[in-house]
PDB file of C-alpha atoms in Angstrom:
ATOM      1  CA  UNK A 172      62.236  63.641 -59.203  1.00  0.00           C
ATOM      2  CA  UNK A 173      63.982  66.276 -59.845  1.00  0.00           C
ATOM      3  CA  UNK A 174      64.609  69.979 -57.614  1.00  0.00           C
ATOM      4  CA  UNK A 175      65.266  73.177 -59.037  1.00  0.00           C
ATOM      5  CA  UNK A 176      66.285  75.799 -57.436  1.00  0.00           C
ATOM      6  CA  UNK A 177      64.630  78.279 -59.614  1.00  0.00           C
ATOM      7  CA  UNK A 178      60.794  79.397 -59.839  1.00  0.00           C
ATOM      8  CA  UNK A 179      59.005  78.049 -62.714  1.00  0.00           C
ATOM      9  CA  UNK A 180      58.171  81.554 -63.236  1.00  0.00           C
ATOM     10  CA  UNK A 181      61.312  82.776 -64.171  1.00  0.00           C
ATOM     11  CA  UNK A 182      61.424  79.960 -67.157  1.00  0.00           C
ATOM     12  CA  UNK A 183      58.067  81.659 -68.783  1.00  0.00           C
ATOM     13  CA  UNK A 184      59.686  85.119 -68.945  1.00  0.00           C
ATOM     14  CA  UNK A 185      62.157  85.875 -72.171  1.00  0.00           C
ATOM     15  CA  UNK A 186      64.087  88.885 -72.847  1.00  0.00           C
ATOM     16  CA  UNK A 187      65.400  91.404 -70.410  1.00  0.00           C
ATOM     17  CA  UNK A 188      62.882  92.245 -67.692  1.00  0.00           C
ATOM     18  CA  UNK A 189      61.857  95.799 -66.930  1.00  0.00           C
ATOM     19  CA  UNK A 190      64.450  97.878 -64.991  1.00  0.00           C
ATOM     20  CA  UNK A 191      61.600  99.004 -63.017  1.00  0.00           C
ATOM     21  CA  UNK A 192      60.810  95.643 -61.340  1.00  0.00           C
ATOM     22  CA  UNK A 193      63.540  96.418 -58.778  1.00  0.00           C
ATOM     23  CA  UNK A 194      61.691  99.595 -57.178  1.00  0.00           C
ATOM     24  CA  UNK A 195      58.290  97.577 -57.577  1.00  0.00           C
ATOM     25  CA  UNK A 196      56.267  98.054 -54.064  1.00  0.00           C
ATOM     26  CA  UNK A 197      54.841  94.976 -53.233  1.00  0.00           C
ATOM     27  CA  UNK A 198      51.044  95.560 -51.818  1.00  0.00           C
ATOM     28  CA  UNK A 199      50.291  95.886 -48.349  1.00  0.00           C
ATOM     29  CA  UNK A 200      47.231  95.194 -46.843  1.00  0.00           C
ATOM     30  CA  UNK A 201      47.129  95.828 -43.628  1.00  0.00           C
ATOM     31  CA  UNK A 202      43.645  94.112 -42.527  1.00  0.00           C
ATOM     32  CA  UNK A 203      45.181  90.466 -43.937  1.00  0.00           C
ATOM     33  CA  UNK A 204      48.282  91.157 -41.978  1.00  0.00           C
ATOM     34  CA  UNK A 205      47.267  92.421 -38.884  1.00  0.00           C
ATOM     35  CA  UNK A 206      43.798  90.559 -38.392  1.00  0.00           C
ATOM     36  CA  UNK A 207      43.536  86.817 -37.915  1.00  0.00           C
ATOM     37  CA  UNK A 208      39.759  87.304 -38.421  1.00  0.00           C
ATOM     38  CA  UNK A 209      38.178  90.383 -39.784  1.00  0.00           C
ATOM     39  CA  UNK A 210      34.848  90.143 -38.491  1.00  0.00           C
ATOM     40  CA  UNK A 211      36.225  89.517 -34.670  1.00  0.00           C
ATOM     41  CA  UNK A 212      38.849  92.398 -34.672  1.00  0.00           C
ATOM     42  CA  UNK A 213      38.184  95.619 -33.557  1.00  0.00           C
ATOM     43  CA  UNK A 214      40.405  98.886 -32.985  1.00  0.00           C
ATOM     44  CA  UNK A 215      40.888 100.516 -29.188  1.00  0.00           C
ATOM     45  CA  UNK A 216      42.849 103.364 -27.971  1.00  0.00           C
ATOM     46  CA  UNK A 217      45.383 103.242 -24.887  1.00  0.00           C
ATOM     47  CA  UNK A 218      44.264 105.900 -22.317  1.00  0.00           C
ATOM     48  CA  UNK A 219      46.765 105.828 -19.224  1.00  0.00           C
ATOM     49  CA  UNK A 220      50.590 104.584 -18.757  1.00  0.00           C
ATOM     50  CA  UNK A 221      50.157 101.665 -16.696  1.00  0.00           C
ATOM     51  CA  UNK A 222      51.055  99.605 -19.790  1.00  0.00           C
ATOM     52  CA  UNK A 223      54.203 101.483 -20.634  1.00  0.00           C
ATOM     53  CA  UNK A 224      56.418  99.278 -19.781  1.00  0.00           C
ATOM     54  CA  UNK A 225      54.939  96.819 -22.091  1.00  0.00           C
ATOM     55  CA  UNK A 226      55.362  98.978 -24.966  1.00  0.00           C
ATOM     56  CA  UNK A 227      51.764 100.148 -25.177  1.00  0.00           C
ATOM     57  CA  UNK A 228      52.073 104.137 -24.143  1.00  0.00           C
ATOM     58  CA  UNK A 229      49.422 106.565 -23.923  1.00  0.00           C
ATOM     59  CA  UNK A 230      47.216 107.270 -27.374  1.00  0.00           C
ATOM     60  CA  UNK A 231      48.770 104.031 -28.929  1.00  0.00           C
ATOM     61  CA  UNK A 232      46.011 102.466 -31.448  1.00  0.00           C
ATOM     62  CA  UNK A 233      45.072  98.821 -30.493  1.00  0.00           C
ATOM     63  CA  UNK A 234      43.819  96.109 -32.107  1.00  0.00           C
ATOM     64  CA  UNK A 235      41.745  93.691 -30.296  1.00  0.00           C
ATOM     65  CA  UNK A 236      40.227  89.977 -31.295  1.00  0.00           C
ATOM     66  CA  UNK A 237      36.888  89.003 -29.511  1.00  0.00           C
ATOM     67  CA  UNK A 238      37.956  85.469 -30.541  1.00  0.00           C
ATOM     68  CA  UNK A 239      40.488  84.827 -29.163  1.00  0.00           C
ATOM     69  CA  UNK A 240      40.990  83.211 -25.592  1.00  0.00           C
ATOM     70  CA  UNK A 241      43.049  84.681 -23.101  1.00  0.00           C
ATOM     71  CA  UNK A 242      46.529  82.499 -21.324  1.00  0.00           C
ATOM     72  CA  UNK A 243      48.440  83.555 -19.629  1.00  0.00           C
ATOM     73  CA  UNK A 244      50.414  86.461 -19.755  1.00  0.00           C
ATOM     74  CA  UNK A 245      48.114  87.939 -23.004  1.00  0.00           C
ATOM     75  CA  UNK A 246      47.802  91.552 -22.676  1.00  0.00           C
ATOM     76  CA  UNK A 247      43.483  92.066 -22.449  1.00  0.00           C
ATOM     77  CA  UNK A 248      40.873  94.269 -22.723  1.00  0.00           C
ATOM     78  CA  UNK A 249      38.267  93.812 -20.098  1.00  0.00           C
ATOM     79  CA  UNK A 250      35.254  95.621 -18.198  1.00  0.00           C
ATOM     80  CA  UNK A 251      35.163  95.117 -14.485  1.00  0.00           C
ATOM     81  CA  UNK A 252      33.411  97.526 -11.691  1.00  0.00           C
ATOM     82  CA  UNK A 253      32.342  99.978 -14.504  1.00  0.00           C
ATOM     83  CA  UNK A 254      36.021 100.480 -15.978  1.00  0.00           C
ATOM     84  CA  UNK A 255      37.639  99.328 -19.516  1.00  0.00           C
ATOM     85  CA  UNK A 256      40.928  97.987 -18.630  1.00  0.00           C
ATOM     86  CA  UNK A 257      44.069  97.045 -20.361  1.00  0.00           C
ATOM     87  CA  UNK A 258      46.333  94.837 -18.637  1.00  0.00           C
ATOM     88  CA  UNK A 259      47.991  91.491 -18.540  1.00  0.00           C
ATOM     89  CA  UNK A 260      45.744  88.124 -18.291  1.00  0.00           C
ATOM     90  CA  UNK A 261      46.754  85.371 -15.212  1.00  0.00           C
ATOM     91  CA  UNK A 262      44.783  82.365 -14.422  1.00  0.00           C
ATOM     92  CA  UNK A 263      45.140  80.371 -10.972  1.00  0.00           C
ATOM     93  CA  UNK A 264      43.207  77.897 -10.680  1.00  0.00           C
ATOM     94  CA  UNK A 265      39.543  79.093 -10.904  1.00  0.00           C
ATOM     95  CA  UNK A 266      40.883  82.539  -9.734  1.00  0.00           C
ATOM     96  CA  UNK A 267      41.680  85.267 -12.397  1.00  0.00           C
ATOM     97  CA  UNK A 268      44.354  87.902 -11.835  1.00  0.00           C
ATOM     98  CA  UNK A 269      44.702  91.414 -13.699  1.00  0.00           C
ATOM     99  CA  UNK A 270      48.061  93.323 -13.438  1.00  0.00           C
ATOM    100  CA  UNK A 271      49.356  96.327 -15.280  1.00  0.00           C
ATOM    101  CA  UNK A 272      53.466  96.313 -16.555  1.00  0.00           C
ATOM    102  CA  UNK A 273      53.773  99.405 -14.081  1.00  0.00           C
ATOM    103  CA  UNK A 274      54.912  97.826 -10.809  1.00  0.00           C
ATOM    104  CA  UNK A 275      52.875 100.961  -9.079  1.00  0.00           C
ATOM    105  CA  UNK A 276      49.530 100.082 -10.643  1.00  0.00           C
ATOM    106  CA  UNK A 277      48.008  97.473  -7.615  1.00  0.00           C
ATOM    107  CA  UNK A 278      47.407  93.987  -9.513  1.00  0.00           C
ATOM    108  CA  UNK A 279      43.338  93.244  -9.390  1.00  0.00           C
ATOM    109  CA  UNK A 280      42.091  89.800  -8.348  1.00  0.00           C
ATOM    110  CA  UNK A 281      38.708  89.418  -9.615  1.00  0.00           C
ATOM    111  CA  UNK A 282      36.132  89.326  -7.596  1.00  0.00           C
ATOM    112  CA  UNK A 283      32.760  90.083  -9.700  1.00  0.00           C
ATOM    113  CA  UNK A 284      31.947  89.532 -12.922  1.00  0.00           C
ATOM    114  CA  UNK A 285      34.601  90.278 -15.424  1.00  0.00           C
ATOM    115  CA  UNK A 286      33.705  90.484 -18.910  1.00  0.00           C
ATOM    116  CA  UNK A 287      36.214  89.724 -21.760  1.00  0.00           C
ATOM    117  CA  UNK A 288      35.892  92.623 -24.662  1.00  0.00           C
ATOM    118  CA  UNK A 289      39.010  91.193 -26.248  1.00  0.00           C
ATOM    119  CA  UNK A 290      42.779  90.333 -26.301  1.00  0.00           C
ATOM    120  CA  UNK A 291      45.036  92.894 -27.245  1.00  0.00           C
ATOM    121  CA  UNK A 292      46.679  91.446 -30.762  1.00  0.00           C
ATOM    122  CA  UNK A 293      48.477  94.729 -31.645  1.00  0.00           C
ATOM    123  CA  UNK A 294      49.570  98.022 -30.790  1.00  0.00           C
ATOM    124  CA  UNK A 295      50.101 100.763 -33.229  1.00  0.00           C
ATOM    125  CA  UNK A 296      52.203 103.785 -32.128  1.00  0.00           C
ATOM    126  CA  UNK A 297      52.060 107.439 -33.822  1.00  0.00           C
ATOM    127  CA  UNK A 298      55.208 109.011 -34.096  1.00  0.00           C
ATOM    128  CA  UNK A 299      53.604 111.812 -36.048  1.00  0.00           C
ATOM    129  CA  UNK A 300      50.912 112.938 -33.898  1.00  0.00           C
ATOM    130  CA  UNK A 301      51.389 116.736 -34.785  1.00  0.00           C
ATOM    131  CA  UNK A 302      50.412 115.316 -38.582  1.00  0.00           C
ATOM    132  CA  UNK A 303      47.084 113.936 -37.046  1.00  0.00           C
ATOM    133  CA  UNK A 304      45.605 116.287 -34.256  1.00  0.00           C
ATOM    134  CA  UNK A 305      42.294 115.535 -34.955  1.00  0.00           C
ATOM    135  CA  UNK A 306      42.322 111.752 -33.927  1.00  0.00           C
ATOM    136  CA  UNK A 307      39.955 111.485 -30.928  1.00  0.00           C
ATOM    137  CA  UNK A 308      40.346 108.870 -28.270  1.00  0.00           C
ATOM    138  CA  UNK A 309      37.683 106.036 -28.274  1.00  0.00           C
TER     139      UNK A 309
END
């Protein structure tokens, strides 16, 4: 059988195409890009620096999937003793280990119950924010 290296689309066309079709946007939808499942994905916001150096500063907009299962080394969004946390997932064993990317934030070995809100799938960064005051912190 025979290859071509052209789309069959470009056969069906005749003429001279529109001199437009080079500045043509092609659309953008953000929730198929950024969400592997819609119904599972949920937005957070970053309050604190002890993810900094993981390229999640303060105020960045997260996304988080309630689907996913943590490895290791996934940044996650948990509740344990009463706080929300961000930080990066480690498993030993049966044992489960939370530690910020700030050296100076003291790594948490779980102890109680720890319960999974989500893993961290992407973080969103303004670098507008005195276009958008009036975005609150969740």
């Amino acid at each position: 059988m025979r290859k071509t290296l052209v789309s069959p689309k470009e056969f069906i066309q005749s003429g001279f195409t529109s001199p437009a079709d080079e500045y043509a946007v092609p659309d953008l939808n953000l929730d198929q890009k950024l969400k592997r499942d819609p119904e599972a994905t949920y937005p957070a916001r970053m309050g604190g620096t002890a993810m900094e150096k993981a390229g999640i500063p303060d105020n960045s907009y997260l996304l988080f999937d309630r689907g996913v299962t943590p490895k290791n080394g996934d940044i996650v969004y948990v509740w344990y003793r009463q706080d929300k946390l961000i930080r990066f997932f480690k498993k030993v064993g049966q044992q489960v280990i939370l530690y910020a990317a700030d050296v100076k934030v003291p790594e948490i070995i779980v102890e109680d119950e720890l319960i999974l809100i989500g893993v961290i799938t992407w973080s969103l960064k303004c670098h507008l924010p005195r276009e958008f005051p009036n975005v609150k912190t969740w």
